[in-house]
CSV table of N, CA and C in Angstrom, one decimal:
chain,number,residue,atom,x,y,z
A,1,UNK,N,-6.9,3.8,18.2
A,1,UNK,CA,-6.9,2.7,17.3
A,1,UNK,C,-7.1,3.1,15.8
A,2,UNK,N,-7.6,2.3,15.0
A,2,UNK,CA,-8.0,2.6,13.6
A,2,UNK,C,-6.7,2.2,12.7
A,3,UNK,N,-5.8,2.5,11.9
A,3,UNK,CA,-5.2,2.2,11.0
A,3,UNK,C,-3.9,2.3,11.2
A,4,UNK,N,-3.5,1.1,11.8
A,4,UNK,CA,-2.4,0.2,12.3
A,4,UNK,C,-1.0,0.7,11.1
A,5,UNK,N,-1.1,0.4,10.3
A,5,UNK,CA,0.3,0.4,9.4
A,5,UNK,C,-0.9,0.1,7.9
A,6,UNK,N,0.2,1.3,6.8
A,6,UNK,CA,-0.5,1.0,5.6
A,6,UNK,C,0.7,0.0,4.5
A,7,UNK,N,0.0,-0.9,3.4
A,7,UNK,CA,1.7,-1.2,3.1
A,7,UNK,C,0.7,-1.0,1.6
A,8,UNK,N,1.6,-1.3,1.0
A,8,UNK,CA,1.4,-1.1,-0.8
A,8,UNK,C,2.3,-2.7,-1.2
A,9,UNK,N,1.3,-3.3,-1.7
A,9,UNK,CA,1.8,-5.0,-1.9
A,9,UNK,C,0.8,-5.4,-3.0
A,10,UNK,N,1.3,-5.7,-3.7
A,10,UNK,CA,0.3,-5.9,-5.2
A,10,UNK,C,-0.4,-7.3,-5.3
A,11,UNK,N,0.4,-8.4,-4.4
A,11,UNK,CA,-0.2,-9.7,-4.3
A,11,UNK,C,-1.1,-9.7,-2.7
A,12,UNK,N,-1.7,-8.5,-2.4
A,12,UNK,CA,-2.3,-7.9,-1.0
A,12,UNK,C,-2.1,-8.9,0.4
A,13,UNK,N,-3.3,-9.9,-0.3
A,13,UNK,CA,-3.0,-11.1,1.2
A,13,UNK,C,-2.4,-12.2,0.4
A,14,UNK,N,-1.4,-12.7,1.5
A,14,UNK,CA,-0.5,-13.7,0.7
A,14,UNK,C,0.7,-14.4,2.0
A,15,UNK,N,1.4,-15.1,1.7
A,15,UNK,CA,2.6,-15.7,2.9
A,15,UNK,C,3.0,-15.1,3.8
A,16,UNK,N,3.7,-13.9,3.2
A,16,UNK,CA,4.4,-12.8,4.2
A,16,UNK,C,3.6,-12.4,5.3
A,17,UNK,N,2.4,-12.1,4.3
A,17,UNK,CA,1.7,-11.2,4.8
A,17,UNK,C,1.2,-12.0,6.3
A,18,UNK,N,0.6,-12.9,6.0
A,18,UNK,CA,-0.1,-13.6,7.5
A,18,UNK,C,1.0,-14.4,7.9
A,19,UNK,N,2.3,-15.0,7.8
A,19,UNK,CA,3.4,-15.2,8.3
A,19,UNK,C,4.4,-14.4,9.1
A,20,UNK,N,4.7,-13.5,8.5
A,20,UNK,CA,5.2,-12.5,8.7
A,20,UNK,C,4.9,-11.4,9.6
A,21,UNK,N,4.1,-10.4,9.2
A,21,UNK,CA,3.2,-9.3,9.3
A,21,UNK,C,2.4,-9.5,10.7
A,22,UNK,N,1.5,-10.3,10.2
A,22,UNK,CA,0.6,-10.7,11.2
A,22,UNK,C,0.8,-11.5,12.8
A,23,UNK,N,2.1,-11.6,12.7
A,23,UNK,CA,2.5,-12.3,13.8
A,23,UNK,C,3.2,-11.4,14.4
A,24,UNK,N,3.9,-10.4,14.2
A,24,UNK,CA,4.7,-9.4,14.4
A,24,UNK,C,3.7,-8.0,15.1
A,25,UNK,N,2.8,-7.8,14.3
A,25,UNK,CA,2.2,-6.2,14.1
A,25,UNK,C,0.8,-6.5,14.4
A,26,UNK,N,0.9,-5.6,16.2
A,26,UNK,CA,-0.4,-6.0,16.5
A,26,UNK,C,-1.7,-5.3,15.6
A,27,UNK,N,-2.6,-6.4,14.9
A,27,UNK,CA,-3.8,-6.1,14.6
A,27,UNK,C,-4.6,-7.0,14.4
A,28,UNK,N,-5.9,-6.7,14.3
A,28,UNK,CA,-7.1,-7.8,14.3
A,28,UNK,C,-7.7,-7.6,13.2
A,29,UNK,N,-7.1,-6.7,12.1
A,29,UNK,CA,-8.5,-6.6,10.9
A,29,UNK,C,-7.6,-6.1,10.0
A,30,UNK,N,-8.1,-6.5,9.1
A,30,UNK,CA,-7.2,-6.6,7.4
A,30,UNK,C,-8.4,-5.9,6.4
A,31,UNK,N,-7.8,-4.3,6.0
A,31,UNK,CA,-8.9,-3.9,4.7
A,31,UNK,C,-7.7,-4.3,3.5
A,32,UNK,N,-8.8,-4.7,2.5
A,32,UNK,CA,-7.8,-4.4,1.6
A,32,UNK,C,-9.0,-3.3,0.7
A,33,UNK,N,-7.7,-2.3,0.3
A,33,UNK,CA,-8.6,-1.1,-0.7
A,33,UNK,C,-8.4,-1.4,-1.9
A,34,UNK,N,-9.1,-1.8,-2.8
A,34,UNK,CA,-8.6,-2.2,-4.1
A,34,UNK,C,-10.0,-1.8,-5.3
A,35,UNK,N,-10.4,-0.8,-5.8
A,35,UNK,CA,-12.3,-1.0,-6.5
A,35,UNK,C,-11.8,-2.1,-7.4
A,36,UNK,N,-10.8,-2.8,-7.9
A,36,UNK,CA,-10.7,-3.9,-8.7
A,36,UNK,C,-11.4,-5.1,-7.7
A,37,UNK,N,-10.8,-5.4,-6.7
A,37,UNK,CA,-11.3,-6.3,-5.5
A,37,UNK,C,-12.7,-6.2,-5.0
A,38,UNK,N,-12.7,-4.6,-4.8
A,38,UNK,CA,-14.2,-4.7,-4.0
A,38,UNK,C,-15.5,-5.5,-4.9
A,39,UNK,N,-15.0,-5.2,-6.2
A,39,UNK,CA,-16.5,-6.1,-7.7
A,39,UNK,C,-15.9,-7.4,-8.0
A,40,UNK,N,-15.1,-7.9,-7.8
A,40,UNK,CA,-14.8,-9.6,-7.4
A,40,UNK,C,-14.8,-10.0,-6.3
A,41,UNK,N,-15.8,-11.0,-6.4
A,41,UNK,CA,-16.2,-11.3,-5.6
A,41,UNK,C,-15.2,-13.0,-4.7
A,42,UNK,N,-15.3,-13.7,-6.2
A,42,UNK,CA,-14.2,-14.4,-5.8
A,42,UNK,C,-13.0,-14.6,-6.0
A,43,UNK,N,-12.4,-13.0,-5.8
A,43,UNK,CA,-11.2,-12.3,-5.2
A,43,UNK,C,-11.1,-12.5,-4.1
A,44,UNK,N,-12.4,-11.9,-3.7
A,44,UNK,CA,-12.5,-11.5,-2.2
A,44,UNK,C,-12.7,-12.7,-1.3
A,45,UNK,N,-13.3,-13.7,-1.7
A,45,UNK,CA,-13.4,-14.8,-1.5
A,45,UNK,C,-11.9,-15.8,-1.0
A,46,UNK,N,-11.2,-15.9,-2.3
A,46,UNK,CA,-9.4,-16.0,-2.3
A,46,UNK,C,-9.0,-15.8,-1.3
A,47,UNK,N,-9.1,-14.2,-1.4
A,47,UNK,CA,-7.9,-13.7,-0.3
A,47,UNK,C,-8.4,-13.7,0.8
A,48,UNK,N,-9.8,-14.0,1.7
A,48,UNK,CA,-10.4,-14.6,3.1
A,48,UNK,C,-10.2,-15.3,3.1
A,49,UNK,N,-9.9,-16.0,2.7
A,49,UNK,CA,-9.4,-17.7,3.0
A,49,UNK,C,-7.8,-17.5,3.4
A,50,UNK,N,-7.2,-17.1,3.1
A,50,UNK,CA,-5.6,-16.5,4.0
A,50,UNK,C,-5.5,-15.9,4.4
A,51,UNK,N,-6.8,-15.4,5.1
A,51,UNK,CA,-6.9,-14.7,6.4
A,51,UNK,C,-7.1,-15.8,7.4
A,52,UNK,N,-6.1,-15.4,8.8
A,52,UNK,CA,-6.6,-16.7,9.9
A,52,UNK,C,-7.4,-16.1,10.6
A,53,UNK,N,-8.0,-16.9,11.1
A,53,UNK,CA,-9.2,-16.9,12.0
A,53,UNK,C,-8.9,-15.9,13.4
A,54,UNK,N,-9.8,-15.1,13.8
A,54,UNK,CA,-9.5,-14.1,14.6
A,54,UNK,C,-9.4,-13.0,14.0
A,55,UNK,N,-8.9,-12.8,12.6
A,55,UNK,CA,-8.6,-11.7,12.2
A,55,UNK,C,-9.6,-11.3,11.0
A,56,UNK,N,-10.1,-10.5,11.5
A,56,UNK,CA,-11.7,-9.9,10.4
A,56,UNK,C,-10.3,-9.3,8.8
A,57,UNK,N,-11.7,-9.5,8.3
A,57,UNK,CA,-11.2,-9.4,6.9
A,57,UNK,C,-12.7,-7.8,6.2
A,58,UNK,N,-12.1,-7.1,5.2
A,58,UNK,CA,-13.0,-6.5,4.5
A,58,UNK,C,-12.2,-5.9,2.9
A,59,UNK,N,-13.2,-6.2,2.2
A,59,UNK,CA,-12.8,-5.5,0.8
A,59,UNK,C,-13.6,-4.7,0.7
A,60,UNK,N,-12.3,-3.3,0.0
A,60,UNK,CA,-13.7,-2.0,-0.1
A,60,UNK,C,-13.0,-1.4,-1.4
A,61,UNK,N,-14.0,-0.8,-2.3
A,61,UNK,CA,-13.4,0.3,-3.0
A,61,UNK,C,-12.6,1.2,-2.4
A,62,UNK,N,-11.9,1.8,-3.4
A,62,UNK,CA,-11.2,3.4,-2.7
A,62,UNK,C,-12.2,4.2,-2.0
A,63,UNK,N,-13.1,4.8,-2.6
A,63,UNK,CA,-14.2,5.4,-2.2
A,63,UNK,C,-14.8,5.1,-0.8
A,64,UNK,N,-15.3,3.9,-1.2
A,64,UNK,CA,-15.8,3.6,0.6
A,64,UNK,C,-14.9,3.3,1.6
A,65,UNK,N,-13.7,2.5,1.6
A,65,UNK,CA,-12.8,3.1,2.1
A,65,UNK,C,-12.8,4.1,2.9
A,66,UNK,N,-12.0,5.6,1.8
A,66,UNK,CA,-11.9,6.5,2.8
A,66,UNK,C,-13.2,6.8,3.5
A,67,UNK,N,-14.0,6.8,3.2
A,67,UNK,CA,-15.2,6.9,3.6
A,67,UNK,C,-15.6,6.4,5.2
A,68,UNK,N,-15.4,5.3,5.0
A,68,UNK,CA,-15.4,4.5,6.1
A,68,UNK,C,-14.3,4.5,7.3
A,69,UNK,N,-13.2,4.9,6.5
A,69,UNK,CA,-12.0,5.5,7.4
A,69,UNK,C,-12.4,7.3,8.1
A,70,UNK,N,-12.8,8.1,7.7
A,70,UNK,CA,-13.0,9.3,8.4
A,70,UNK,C,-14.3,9.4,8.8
A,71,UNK,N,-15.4,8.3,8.5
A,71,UNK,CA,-16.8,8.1,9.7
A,71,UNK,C,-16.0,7.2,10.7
A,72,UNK,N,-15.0,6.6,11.0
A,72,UNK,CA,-14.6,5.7,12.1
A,72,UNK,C,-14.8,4.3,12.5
A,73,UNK,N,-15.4,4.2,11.4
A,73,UNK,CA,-15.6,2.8,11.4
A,73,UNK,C,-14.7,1.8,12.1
A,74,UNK,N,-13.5,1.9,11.4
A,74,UNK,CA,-12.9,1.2,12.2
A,74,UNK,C,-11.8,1.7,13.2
A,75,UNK,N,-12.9,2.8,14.0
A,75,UNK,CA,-12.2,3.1,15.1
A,75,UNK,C,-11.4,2.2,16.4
A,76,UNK,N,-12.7,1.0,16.6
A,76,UNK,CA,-12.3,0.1,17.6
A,76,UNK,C,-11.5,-1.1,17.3
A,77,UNK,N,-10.5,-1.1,16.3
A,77,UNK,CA,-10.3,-1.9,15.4
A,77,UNK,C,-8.7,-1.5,15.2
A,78,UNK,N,-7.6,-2.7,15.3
A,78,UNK,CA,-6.8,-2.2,14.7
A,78,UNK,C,-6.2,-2.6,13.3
A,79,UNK,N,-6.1,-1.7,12.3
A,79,UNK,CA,-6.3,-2.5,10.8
A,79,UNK,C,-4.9,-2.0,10.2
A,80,UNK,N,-4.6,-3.3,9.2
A,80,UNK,CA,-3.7,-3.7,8.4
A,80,UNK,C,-4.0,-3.3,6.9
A,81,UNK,N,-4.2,-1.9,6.3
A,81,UNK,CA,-4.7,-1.5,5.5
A,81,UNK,C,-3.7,-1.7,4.0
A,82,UNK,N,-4.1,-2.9,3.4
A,82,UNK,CA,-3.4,-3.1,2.0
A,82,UNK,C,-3.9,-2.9,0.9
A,83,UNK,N,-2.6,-2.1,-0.4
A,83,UNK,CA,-3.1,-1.4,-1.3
A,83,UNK,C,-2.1,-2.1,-2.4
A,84,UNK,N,-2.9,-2.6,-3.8
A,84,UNK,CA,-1.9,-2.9,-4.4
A,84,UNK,C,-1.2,-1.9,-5.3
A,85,UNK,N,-1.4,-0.9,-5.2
A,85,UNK,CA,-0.4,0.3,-6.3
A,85,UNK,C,-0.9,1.7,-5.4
A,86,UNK,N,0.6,2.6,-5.5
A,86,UNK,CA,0.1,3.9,-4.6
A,86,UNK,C,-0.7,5.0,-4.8
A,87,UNK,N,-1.1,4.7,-6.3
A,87,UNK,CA,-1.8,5.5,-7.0
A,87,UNK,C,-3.2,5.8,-6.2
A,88,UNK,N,-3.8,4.7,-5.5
A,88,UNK,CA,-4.5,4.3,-4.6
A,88,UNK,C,-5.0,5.2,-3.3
A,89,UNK,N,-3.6,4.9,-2.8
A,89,UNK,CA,-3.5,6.0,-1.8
A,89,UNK,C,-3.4,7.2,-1.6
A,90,UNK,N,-3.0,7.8,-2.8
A,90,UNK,CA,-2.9,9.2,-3.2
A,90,UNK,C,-4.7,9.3,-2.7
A,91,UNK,N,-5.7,8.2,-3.8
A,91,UNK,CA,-7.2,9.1,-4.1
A,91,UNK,C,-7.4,8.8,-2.4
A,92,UNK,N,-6.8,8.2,-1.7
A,92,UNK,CA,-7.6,7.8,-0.1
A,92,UNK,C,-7.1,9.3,0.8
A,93,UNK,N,-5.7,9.4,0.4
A,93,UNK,CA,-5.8,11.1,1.0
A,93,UNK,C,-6.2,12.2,0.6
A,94,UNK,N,-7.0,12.3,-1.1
A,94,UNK,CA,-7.1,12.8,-1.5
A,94,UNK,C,-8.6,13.5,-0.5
A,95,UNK,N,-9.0,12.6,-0.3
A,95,UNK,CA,-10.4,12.3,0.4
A,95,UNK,C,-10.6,12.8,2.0
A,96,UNK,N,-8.9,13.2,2.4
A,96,UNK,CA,-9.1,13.1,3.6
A,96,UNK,C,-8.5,13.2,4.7
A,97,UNK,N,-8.3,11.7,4.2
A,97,UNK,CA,-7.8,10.5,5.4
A,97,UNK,C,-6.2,11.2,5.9
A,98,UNK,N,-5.6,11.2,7.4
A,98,UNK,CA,-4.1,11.3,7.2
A,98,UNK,C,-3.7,9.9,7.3
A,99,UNK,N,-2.7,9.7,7.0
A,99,UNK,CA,-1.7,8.9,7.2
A,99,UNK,C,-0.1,9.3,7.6
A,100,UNK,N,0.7,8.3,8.3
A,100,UNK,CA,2.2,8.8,8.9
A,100,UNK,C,3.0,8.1,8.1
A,101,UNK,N,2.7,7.2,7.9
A,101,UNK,CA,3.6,6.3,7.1
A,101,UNK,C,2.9,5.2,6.1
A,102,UNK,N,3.7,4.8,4.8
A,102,UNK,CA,3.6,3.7,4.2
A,102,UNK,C,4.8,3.0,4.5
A,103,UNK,N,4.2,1.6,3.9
A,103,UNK,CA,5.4,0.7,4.1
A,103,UNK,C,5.5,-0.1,2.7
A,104,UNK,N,6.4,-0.1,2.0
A,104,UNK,CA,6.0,-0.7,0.3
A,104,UNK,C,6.5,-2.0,0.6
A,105,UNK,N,5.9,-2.9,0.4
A,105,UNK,CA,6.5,-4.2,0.6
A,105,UNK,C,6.6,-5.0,-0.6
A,106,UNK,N,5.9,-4.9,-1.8
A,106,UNK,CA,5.7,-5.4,-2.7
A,106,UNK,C,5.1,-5.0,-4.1
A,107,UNK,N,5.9,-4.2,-4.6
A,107,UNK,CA,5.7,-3.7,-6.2
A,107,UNK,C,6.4,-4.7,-7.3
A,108,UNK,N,5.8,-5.6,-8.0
A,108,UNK,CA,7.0,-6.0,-8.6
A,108,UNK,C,6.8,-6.2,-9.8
A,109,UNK,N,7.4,-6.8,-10.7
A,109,UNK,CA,8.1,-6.2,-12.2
A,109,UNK,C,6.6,-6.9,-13.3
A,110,UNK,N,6.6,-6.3,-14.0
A,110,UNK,CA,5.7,-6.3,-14.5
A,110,UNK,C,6.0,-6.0,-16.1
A,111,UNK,N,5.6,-6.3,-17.3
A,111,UNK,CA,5.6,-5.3,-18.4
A,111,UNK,C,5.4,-4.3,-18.2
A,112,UNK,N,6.4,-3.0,-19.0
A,112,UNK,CA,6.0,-1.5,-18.6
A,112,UNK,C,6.5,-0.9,-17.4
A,113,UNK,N,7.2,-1.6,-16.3
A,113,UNK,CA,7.8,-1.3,-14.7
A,113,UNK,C,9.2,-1.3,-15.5
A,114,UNK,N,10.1,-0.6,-14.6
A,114,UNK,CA,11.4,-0.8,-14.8
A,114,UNK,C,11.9,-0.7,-13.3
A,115,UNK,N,12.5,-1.3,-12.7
A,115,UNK,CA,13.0,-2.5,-11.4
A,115,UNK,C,14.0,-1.0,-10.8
A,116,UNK,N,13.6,-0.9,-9.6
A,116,UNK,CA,14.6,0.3,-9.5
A,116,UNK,C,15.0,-0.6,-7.9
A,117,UNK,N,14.5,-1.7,-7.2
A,117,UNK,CA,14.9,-2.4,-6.1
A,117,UNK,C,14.4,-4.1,-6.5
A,118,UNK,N,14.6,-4.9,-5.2
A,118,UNK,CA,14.1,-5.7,-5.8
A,118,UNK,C,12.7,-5.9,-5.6
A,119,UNK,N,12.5,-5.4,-4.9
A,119,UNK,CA,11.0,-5.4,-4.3
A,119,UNK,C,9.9,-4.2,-4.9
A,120,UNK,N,10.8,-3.4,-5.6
A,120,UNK,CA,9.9,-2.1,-6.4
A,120,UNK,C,10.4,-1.7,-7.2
A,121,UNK,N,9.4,-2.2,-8.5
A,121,UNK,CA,8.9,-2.2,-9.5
A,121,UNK,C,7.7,-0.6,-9.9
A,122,UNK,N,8.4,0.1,-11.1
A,122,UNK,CA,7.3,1.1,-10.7
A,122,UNK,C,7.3,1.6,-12.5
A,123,UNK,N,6.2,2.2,-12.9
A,123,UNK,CA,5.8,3.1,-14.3
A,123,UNK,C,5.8,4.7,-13.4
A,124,UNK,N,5.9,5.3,-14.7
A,124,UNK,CA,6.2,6.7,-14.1
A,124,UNK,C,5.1,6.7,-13.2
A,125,UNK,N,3.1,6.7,-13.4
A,125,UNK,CA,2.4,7.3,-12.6
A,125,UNK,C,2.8,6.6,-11.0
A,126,UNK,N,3.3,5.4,-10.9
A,126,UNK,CA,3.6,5.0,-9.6
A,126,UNK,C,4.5,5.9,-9.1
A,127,UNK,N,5.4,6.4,-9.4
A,127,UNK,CA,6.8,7.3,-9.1
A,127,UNK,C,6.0,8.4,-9.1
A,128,UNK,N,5.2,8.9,-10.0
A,128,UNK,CA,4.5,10.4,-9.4
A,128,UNK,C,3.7,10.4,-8.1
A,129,UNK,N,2.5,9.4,-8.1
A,129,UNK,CA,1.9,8.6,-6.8
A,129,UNK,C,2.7,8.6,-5.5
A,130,UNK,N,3.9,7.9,-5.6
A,130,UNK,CA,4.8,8.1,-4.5
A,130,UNK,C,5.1,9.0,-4.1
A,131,UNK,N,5.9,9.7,-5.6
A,131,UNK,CA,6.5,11.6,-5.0
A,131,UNK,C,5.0,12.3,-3.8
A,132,UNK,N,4.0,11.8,-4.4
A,132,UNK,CA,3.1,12.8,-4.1
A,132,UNK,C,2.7,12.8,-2.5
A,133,UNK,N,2.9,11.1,-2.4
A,133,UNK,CA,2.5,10.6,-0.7
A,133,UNK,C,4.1,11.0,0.4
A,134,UNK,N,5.0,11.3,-0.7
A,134,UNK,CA,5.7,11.4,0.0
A,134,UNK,C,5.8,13.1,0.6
A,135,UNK,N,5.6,14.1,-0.5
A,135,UNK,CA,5.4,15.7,-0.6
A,135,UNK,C,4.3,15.8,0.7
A,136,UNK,N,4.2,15.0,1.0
A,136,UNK,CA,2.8,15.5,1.9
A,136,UNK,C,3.3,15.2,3.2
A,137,UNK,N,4.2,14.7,3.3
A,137,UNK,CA,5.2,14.6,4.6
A,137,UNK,C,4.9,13.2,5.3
A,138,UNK,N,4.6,12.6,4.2
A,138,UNK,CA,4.5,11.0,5.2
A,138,UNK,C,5.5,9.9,4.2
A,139,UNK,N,5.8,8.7,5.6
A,139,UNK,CA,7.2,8.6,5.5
A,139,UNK,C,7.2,7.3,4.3
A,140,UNK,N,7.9,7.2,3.5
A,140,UNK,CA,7.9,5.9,2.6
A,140,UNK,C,8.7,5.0,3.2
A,141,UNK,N,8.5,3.8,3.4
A,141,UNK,CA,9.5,3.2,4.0
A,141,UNK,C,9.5,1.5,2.9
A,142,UNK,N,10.6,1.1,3.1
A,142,UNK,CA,10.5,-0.1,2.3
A,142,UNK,C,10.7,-1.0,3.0
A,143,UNK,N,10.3,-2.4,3.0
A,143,UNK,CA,11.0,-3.8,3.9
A,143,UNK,C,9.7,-4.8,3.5
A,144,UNK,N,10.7,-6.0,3.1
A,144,UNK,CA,9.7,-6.9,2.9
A,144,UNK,C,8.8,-7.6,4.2
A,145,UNK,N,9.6,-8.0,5.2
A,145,UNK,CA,8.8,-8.2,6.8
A,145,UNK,C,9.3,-7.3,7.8
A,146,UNK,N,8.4,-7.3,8.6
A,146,UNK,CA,9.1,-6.2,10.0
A,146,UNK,C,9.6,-6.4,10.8
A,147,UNK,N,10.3,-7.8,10.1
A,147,UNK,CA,11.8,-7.6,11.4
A,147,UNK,C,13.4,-7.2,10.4
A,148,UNK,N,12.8,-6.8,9.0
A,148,UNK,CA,13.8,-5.9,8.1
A,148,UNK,C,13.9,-5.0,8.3
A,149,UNK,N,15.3,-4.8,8.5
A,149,UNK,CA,15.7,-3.1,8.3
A,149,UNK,C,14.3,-2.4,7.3
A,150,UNK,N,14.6,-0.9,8.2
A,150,UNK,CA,13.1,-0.2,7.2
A,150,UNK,C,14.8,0.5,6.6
A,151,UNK,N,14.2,0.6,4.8
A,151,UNK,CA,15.2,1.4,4.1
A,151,UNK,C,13.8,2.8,3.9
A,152,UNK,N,14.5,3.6,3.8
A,152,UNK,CA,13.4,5.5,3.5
A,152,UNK,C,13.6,5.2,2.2
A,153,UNK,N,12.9,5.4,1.3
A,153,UNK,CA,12.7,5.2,0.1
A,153,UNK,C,12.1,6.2,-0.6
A,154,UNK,N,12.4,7.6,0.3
A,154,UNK,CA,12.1,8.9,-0.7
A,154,UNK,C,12.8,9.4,-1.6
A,155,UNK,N,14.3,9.1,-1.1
A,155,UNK,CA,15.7,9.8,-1.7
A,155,UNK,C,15.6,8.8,-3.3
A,156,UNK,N,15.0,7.6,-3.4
A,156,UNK,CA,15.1,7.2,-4.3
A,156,UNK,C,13.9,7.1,-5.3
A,157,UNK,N,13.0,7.9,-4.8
A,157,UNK,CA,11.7,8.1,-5.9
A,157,UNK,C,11.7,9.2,-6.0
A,158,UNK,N,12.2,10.3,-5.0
A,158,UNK,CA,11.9,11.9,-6.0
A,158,UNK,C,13.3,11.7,-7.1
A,159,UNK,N,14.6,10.9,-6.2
A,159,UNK,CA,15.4,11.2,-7.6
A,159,UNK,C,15.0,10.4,-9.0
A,160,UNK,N,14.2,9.5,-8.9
A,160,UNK,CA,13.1,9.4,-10.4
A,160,UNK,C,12.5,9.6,-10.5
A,161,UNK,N,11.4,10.8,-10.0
A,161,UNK,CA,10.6,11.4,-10.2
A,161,UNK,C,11.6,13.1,-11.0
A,162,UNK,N,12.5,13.1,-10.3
A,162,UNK,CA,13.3,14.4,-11.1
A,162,UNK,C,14.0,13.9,-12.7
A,163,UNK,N,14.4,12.4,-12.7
A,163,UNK,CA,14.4,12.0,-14.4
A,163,UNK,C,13.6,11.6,-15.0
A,164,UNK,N,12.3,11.9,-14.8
A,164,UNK,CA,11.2,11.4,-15.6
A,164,UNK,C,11.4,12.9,-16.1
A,165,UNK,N,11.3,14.3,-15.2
A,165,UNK,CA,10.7,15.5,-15.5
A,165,UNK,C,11.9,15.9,-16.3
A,166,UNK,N,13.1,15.6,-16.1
A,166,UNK,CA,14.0,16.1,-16.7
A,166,UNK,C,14.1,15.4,-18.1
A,167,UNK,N,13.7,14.0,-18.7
A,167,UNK,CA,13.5,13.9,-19.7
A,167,UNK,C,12.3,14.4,-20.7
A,168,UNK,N,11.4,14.8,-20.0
A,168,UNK,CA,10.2,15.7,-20.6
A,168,UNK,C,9.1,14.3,-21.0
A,169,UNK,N,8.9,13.3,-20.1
A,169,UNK,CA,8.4,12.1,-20.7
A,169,UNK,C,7.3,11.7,-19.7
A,170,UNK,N,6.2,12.9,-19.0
A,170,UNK,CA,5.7,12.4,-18.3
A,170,UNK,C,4.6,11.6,-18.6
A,171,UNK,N,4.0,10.5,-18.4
A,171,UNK,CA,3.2,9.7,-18.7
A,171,UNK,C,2.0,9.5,-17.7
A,172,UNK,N,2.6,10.2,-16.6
A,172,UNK,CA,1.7,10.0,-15.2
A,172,UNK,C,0.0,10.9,-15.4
């Protein structure tokens, strides 16, 4: 048990997510890793409330997080771990943790993003973040729900991670 599927979705708990997701992909417990979320409180508050019933909820910093992921905590537990930017997930492996796959469901356009799908939206440090979860041999995959085709979505972030380097404009 322990950590069911990771996705990277910037609006974390939301429609898809417990429409979609949740009805599809067996699990009973929803982290979201966010240290923006873990110190709002009624963030945290918000997004429990679109959690349905049965399904435990927790907000943690990155930090405690991994933390809590390589003590086992939620060994007995199968969890839906959501991150809103991958930058995120870099510091959670940095820590440790493995992971086999992400699933990006939701990056989107923002001031400063430039739209490279329609569902991912990214600044350079997001594209370095990704290159980096990807260099580590875990799988990037994209789909908004999981009865979407999964598209691999490496071939299209190292090849913008190689024109960021090739313009000399790293920002990350």
């Amino acid at each position: 048990m322990g950590i069911e599927i990771v996705r990277i979705d910037d609006r974390l708990v939301h429609g898809q997510i417990v429409q979609g997701w949740l009805k599809v992909v067996d699990v009973n417990f929803i982290l979201v890793v966010s240290d923006a979320v873990a110190l709002d409180e009624m963030q945290q508050v918000l997004l429990s409330m679109a959690v349905p019933s049965g399904i435990g909820f927790k907000a943690s910093s990155v930090e405690v997080a991994s933390a809590d992921i390589l003590n086992n905590v939620y060994e007995d537990k199968k969890v839906m771990a959501l991150f809103s930017n991958p930058c995120d997930i870099v510091r959670v492996l940095n820590s440790g943790v493995k992971l086999k796959s992400v699933n990006i469901g939701g990056m989107h356009y923002v001031h400063g993003k430039r739209q490279l799908l329609c569902n991912l939206s990214v600044d350079d440090r997001d594209v370095f973040c990704l290159a980096d979860i990807y260099k580590r041999g875990i799988e990037l995959e994209g789909r908004l729900l999981p009865n979407d085709d999964r598209t691999d979505l490496s071939k299209i972030i190292i090849e913008e991670e190689n024109k960021i380097n090739s313009q000399g404009t790293c920002n990350g």
